[in-house]
């Protein structure tokens, strides 16, 4: 277990058994002063991913470690803000998945989009909103996004995402507000473990039922318990 104050990184991996959803909940703990995270044993729960299931995951964290957690990095799921606030944790929402939802060009991935110049402006404004320091440029950026979120700005889905971003902007920028925590801006380190686990199950029958899937996933994370996870340095 890492020493000192901790950051919890978390992600859910969806599966289906007999047509019903199951989610493998992956969580890792990272020291605020280190770039390595250590995986906890995963939980595999029936039903859709949500705050009530994540509460079970958080409640399962060993008490000695839970007391040292200062922040959580996770996707923007309904109820996560409340869970973090009740525990007194700083919440950092995953910036990468926000940008992916907005279908920004990333690492060669391209998507057919509607919205033309306005969409391109939104992409630029969102990137600016999560990276600019506090000041006039940041204020102007958020004002423009607020106006666009209540106007014709591409598809209805993009319009809703812009509103969500504006409403949750503080949680997307926790890495700037609390630079001393060394918060990562994404939970991709944990998600990458999920991709490896899914690929293993795709190639064989190890995860043919929920019980065996959890056993294999637990064994694999114990064999490879550590992963590199760099925090964003906003110290100036």
mmCIF file of C-alpha atoms in Angstrom:
data_model
loop_
_atom_site.group_PDB
_atom_site.id
_atom_site.type_symbol
_atom_site.label_atom_id
_atom_site.label_comp_id
_atom_site.label_asym_id
_atom_site.label_seq_id
_atom_site.Cartn_x
_atom_site.Cartn_y
_atom_site.Cartn_z
ATOM 1 C CA UNK A 1 0.000 0.000 0.000
ATOM 2 C CA UNK A 2 1.390 3.466 -0.888
ATOM 3 C CA UNK A 3 2.440 5.689 2.003
ATOM 4 C CA UNK A 4 1.112 9.103 2.981
ATOM 5 C CA UNK A 5 -2.025 10.836 1.677
ATOM 6 C CA UNK A 6 -3.725 8.880 -1.108
ATOM 7 C CA UNK A 7 -5.665 9.437 -4.316
ATOM 8 C CA UNK A 8 -8.274 6.888 -5.400
ATOM 9 C CA UNK A 9 -8.558 6.171 -9.118
ATOM 10 C CA UNK A 10 -11.648 4.266 -10.203
ATOM 11 C CA UNK A 11 -13.354 2.940 -13.311
ATOM 12 C CA UNK A 12 -16.138 0.503 -14.181
ATOM 13 C CA UNK A 13 -15.933 -2.214 -16.837
ATOM 14 C CA UNK A 14 -19.228 -3.437 -18.292
ATOM 15 C CA UNK A 15 -20.093 -7.077 -19.063
ATOM 16 C CA UNK A 16 -23.264 -8.991 -19.857
ATOM 17 C CA UNK A 17 -24.341 -12.372 -18.540
ATOM 18 C CA UNK A 18 -27.599 -13.897 -19.750
ATOM 19 C CA UNK A 19 -28.507 -10.543 -21.240
ATOM 20 C CA UNK A 20 -28.141 -8.678 -17.944
ATOM 21 C CA UNK A 21 -25.514 -6.014 -17.161
ATOM 22 C CA UNK A 22 -22.680 -6.590 -14.707
ATOM 23 C CA UNK A 23 -19.913 -4.144 -13.878
ATOM 24 C CA UNK A 24 -16.369 -4.926 -12.769
ATOM 25 C CA UNK A 25 -15.362 -2.095 -10.437
ATOM 26 C CA UNK A 26 -11.622 -1.414 -10.589
ATOM 27 C CA UNK A 27 -9.916 0.853 -8.071
ATOM 28 C CA UNK A 28 -6.306 1.773 -7.382
ATOM 29 C CA UNK A 29 -4.619 3.927 -4.756
ATOM 30 C CA UNK A 30 -1.869 6.389 -5.597
ATOM 31 C CA UNK A 31 0.281 8.354 -3.183
ATOM 32 C CA UNK A 32 0.061 12.115 -3.695
ATOM 33 C CA UNK A 33 3.854 12.141 -3.949
ATOM 34 C CA UNK A 34 4.321 9.152 -6.269
ATOM 35 C CA UNK A 35 3.514 8.222 -9.863
ATOM 36 C CA UNK A 36 2.648 4.602 -9.078
ATOM 37 C CA UNK A 37 -0.788 3.314 -8.153
ATOM 38 C CA UNK A 38 -1.582 -0.005 -6.464
ATOM 39 C CA UNK A 39 -4.757 -1.912 -7.328
ATOM 40 C CA UNK A 40 -7.259 -3.014 -4.741
ATOM 41 C CA UNK A 41 -9.193 -6.249 -5.248
ATOM 42 C CA UNK A 42 -11.998 -5.563 -7.747
ATOM 43 C CA UNK A 43 -15.706 -5.953 -7.073
ATOM 44 C CA UNK A 44 -18.099 -7.455 -9.631
ATOM 45 C CA UNK A 45 -21.694 -6.377 -9.116
ATOM 46 C CA UNK A 46 -24.912 -7.003 -11.067
ATOM 47 C CA UNK A 47 -26.812 -4.096 -12.559
ATOM 48 C CA UNK A 48 -25.855 -0.843 -14.219
ATOM 49 C CA UNK A 49 -22.979 1.289 -12.971
ATOM 50 C CA UNK A 50 -24.100 3.981 -10.567
ATOM 51 C CA UNK A 51 -23.427 5.840 -7.345
ATOM 52 C CA UNK A 52 -25.122 3.224 -5.143
ATOM 53 C CA UNK A 53 -22.795 0.539 -6.516
ATOM 54 C CA UNK A 54 -19.776 2.788 -6.172
ATOM 55 C CA UNK A 55 -20.732 3.332 -2.533
ATOM 56 C CA UNK A 56 -20.363 -0.431 -2.023
ATOM 57 C CA UNK A 57 -16.934 -0.260 -3.641
ATOM 58 C CA UNK A 58 -15.833 2.643 -1.449
ATOM 59 C CA UNK A 59 -17.188 0.955 1.678
ATOM 60 C CA UNK A 60 -15.053 -2.109 0.865
ATOM 61 C CA UNK A 61 -11.776 -0.143 0.961
ATOM 62 C CA UNK A 62 -9.701 -1.139 4.013
ATOM 63 C CA UNK A 63 -10.329 1.353 6.806
ATOM 64 C CA UNK A 64 -6.662 2.226 7.314
ATOM 65 C CA UNK A 65 -6.316 3.155 3.645
ATOM 66 C CA UNK A 66 -9.703 4.877 3.410
ATOM 67 C CA UNK A 67 -8.738 7.285 6.183
ATOM 68 C CA UNK A 68 -5.761 8.480 4.129
ATOM 69 C CA UNK A 69 -7.676 9.140 0.902
ATOM 70 C CA UNK A 70 -7.786 12.819 0.003
ATOM 71 C CA UNK A 71 -9.246 12.719 -3.515
ATOM 72 C CA UNK A 72 -10.926 10.523 -6.118
ATOM 73 C CA UNK A 73 -10.499 10.570 -9.905
ATOM 74 C CA UNK A 74 -13.475 9.124 -11.760
ATOM 75 C CA UNK A 75 -15.853 9.622 -14.677
ATOM 76 C CA UNK A 76 -18.754 12.016 -14.237
ATOM 77 C CA UNK A 77 -21.472 9.685 -12.993
ATOM 78 C CA UNK A 78 -24.615 10.884 -11.279
ATOM 79 C CA UNK A 79 -24.132 10.902 -7.518
ATOM 80 C CA UNK A 80 -20.321 10.819 -7.467
ATOM 81 C CA UNK A 81 -20.138 14.429 -6.293
ATOM 82 C CA UNK A 82 -22.265 13.552 -3.263
ATOM 83 C CA UNK A 83 -20.190 10.450 -2.467
ATOM 84 C CA UNK A 84 -16.963 12.457 -2.581
ATOM 85 C CA UNK A 85 -18.387 15.339 -0.550
ATOM 86 C CA UNK A 86 -19.688 13.042 2.194
ATOM 87 C CA UNK A 87 -16.213 11.605 2.633
ATOM 88 C CA UNK A 88 -14.507 14.971 2.487
ATOM 89 C CA UNK A 89 -12.633 14.010 -0.683
ATOM 90 C CA UNK A 90 -11.644 16.272 -3.535
ATOM 91 C CA UNK A 91 -13.323 15.127 -6.761
ATOM 92 C CA UNK A 92 -11.426 15.236 -10.049
ATOM 93 C CA UNK A 93 -13.562 14.317 -13.058
ATOM 94 C CA UNK A 94 -11.825 12.574 -15.934
ATOM 95 C CA UNK A 95 -10.932 15.137 -18.590
ATOM 96 C CA UNK A 96 -10.066 12.544 -21.229
ATOM 97 C CA UNK A 97 -13.520 11.006 -21.288
ATOM 98 C CA UNK A 98 -15.104 14.441 -21.419
ATOM 99 C CA UNK A 99 -13.121 15.243 -24.547
ATOM 100 C CA UNK A 100 -13.884 11.827 -26.014
ATOM 101 C CA UNK A 101 -17.604 12.364 -25.459
ATOM 102 C CA UNK A 102 -17.380 15.602 -27.374
ATOM 103 C CA UNK A 103 -15.776 13.587 -30.184
ATOM 104 C CA UNK A 104 -12.649 15.653 -30.440
ATOM 105 C CA UNK A 105 -9.941 14.302 -32.715
ATOM 106 C CA UNK A 106 -7.655 12.264 -30.469
ATOM 107 C CA UNK A 107 -4.758 10.021 -31.430
ATOM 108 C CA UNK A 108 -6.022 9.488 -34.935
ATOM 109 C CA UNK A 109 -9.609 8.663 -33.932
ATOM 110 C CA UNK A 110 -12.058 10.512 -36.176
ATOM 111 C CA UNK A 111 -15.820 10.684 -36.090
ATOM 112 C CA UNK A 112 -18.437 12.069 -38.428
ATOM 113 C CA UNK A 113 -19.863 15.131 -36.724
ATOM 114 C CA UNK A 114 -22.465 17.776 -37.310
ATOM 115 C CA UNK A 115 -22.208 21.350 -36.127
ATOM 116 C CA UNK A 116 -19.520 22.821 -38.379
ATOM 117 C CA UNK A 117 -17.654 25.884 -37.108
ATOM 118 C CA UNK A 118 -19.644 26.063 -33.854
ATOM 119 C CA UNK A 119 -18.609 22.519 -32.940
ATOM 120 C CA UNK A 120 -14.970 23.343 -33.604
ATOM 121 C CA UNK A 121 -15.297 26.412 -31.404
ATOM 122 C CA UNK A 122 -16.774 24.279 -28.611
ATOM 123 C CA UNK A 123 -13.859 21.849 -28.854
ATOM 124 C CA UNK A 124 -11.409 24.716 -28.492
ATOM 125 C CA UNK A 125 -13.341 26.335 -25.641
ATOM 126 C CA UNK A 126 -13.618 23.105 -23.645
ATOM 127 C CA UNK A 127 -9.890 22.469 -23.959
ATOM 128 C CA UNK A 128 -9.273 26.045 -22.833
ATOM 129 C CA UNK A 129 -11.728 25.695 -19.957
ATOM 130 C CA UNK A 130 -9.871 22.752 -18.438
ATOM 131 C CA UNK A 131 -6.373 24.144 -18.973
ATOM 132 C CA UNK A 132 -6.426 27.931 -18.546
ATOM 133 C CA UNK A 133 -5.468 29.409 -15.171
ATOM 134 C CA UNK A 134 -8.007 31.569 -13.366
ATOM 135 C CA UNK A 135 -8.211 34.984 -14.981
ATOM 136 C CA UNK A 136 -9.988 37.049 -17.642
ATOM 137 C CA UNK A 137 -9.413 34.508 -20.441
ATOM 138 C CA UNK A 138 -10.879 31.693 -18.374
ATOM 139 C CA UNK A 139 -13.875 33.836 -17.375
ATOM 140 C CA UNK A 140 -14.549 34.810 -20.984
ATOM 141 C CA UNK A 141 -14.238 31.183 -22.074
ATOM 142 C CA UNK A 142 -16.827 29.983 -19.580
ATOM 143 C CA UNK A 143 -19.216 32.824 -20.426
ATOM 144 C CA UNK A 144 -19.035 31.883 -24.096
ATOM 145 C CA UNK A 145 -19.649 28.199 -23.317
ATOM 146 C CA UNK A 146 -22.619 29.122 -21.129
ATOM 147 C CA UNK A 147 -24.149 31.092 -23.996
ATOM 148 C CA UNK A 148 -23.520 28.277 -26.467
ATOM 149 C CA UNK A 149 -25.085 25.715 -24.142
ATOM 150 C CA UNK A 150 -28.394 27.567 -24.415
ATOM 151 C CA UNK A 151 -28.267 28.105 -28.163
ATOM 152 C CA UNK A 152 -28.036 26.115 -31.379
ATOM 153 C CA UNK A 153 -24.623 24.493 -30.881
ATOM 154 C CA UNK A 154 -24.523 21.359 -32.973
ATOM 155 C CA UNK A 155 -26.454 18.278 -31.864
ATOM 156 C CA UNK A 156 -28.724 18.112 -28.824
ATOM 157 C CA UNK A 157 -26.266 15.667 -27.254
ATOM 158 C CA UNK A 158 -23.344 18.082 -27.607
ATOM 159 C CA UNK A 159 -25.497 20.896 -26.255
ATOM 160 C CA UNK A 160 -26.287 18.807 -23.152
ATOM 161 C CA UNK A 161 -22.615 17.929 -22.702
ATOM 162 C CA UNK A 162 -21.630 21.585 -22.841
ATOM 163 C CA UNK A 163 -24.187 22.370 -20.123
ATOM 164 C CA UNK A 164 -22.844 19.488 -18.019
ATOM 165 C CA UNK A 165 -19.296 20.775 -18.445
ATOM 166 C CA UNK A 166 -20.240 24.305 -17.403
ATOM 167 C CA UNK A 167 -22.117 23.030 -14.344
ATOM 168 C CA UNK A 168 -19.249 20.748 -13.258
ATOM 169 C CA UNK A 169 -16.315 22.935 -14.281
ATOM 170 C CA UNK A 170 -14.877 23.120 -10.750
ATOM 171 C CA UNK A 171 -14.622 19.318 -10.586
ATOM 172 C CA UNK A 172 -12.852 19.142 -13.936
ATOM 173 C CA UNK A 173 -10.308 21.667 -12.632
ATOM 174 C CA UNK A 174 -9.623 20.241 -9.166
ATOM 175 C CA UNK A 175 -6.096 19.447 -10.347
ATOM 176 C CA UNK A 176 -5.504 23.200 -10.613
ATOM 177 C CA UNK A 177 -7.342 24.112 -7.422
ATOM 178 C CA UNK A 178 -5.389 21.566 -5.357
ATOM 179 C CA UNK A 179 -1.940 21.339 -6.996
ATOM 180 C CA UNK A 180 -0.419 19.964 -3.787
ATOM 181 C CA UNK A 181 -2.321 16.696 -4.315
ATOM 182 C CA UNK A 182 -0.665 15.897 -7.638
ATOM 183 C CA UNK A 183 -4.010 14.840 -9.102
ATOM 184 C CA UNK A 184 -4.087 12.966 -12.417
ATOM 185 C CA UNK A 185 -6.537 14.526 -14.878
ATOM 186 C CA UNK A 186 -7.761 11.116 -16.039
ATOM 187 C CA UNK A 187 -8.472 7.622 -14.727
ATOM 188 C CA UNK A 188 -6.965 6.076 -17.873
ATOM 189 C CA UNK A 189 -4.365 4.169 -15.849
ATOM 190 C CA UNK A 190 -7.150 2.120 -14.276
ATOM 191 C CA UNK A 191 -9.090 1.913 -17.528
ATOM 192 C CA UNK A 192 -6.034 0.434 -19.243
ATOM 193 C CA UNK A 193 -6.090 -2.444 -16.752
ATOM 194 C CA UNK A 194 -9.742 -2.937 -17.633
ATOM 195 C CA UNK A 195 -8.880 -3.227 -21.322
ATOM 196 C CA UNK A 196 -6.271 -5.891 -20.546
ATOM 197 C CA UNK A 197 -8.744 -7.842 -18.416
ATOM 198 C CA UNK A 198 -11.412 -7.678 -21.118
ATOM 199 C CA UNK A 199 -8.964 -8.862 -23.768
ATOM 200 C CA UNK A 200 -8.001 -11.852 -21.617
ATOM 201 C CA UNK A 201 -11.636 -12.883 -21.289
ATOM 202 C CA UNK A 202 -12.231 -12.337 -24.993
ATOM 203 C CA UNK A 203 -9.507 -14.843 -25.863
ATOM 204 C CA UNK A 204 -10.616 -17.685 -23.598
ATOM 205 C CA UNK A 205 -13.461 -18.963 -21.451
ATOM 206 C CA UNK A 206 -11.953 -17.863 -18.133
ATOM 207 C CA UNK A 207 -14.821 -15.465 -17.491
ATOM 208 C CA UNK A 208 -17.688 -17.709 -18.542
ATOM 209 C CA UNK A 209 -19.750 -16.759 -15.482
ATOM 210 C CA UNK A 210 -19.696 -13.920 -12.934
ATOM 211 C CA UNK A 211 -17.920 -15.907 -10.233
ATOM 212 C CA UNK A 212 -15.083 -17.101 -12.461
ATOM 213 C CA UNK A 213 -14.683 -13.657 -14.009
ATOM 214 C CA UNK A 214 -14.208 -12.073 -10.595
ATOM 215 C CA UNK A 215 -11.731 -14.777 -9.545
ATOM 216 C CA UNK A 216 -9.655 -14.305 -12.693
ATOM 217 C CA UNK A 217 -9.804 -10.498 -12.507
ATOM 218 C CA UNK A 218 -8.743 -10.568 -8.858
ATOM 219 C CA UNK A 219 -5.872 -12.944 -9.581
ATOM 220 C CA UNK A 220 -4.683 -10.825 -12.496
ATOM 221 C CA UNK A 221 -4.693 -7.539 -10.571
ATOM 222 C CA UNK A 222 -2.798 -9.235 -7.741
ATOM 223 C CA UNK A 223 -0.186 -10.483 -10.224
ATOM 224 C CA UNK A 224 0.135 -6.986 -11.698
ATOM 225 C CA UNK A 225 -0.786 -4.760 -8.755
ATOM 226 C CA UNK A 226 1.156 -1.641 -9.749
ATOM 227 C CA UNK A 227 0.647 0.779 -12.606
ATOM 228 C CA UNK A 228 2.225 4.096 -13.563
ATOM 229 C CA UNK A 229 -0.073 7.066 -13.101
ATOM 230 C CA UNK A 230 1.346 10.568 -13.452
ATOM 231 C CA UNK A 231 -0.264 13.530 -11.751
ATOM 232 C CA UNK A 232 -0.623 16.917 -13.408
ATOM 233 C CA UNK A 233 1.829 19.499 -12.096
ATOM 234 C CA UNK A 234 0.178 22.910 -11.751
ATOM 235 C CA UNK A 235 2.628 24.317 -9.220
ATOM 236 C CA UNK A 236 3.831 27.686 -10.450
#
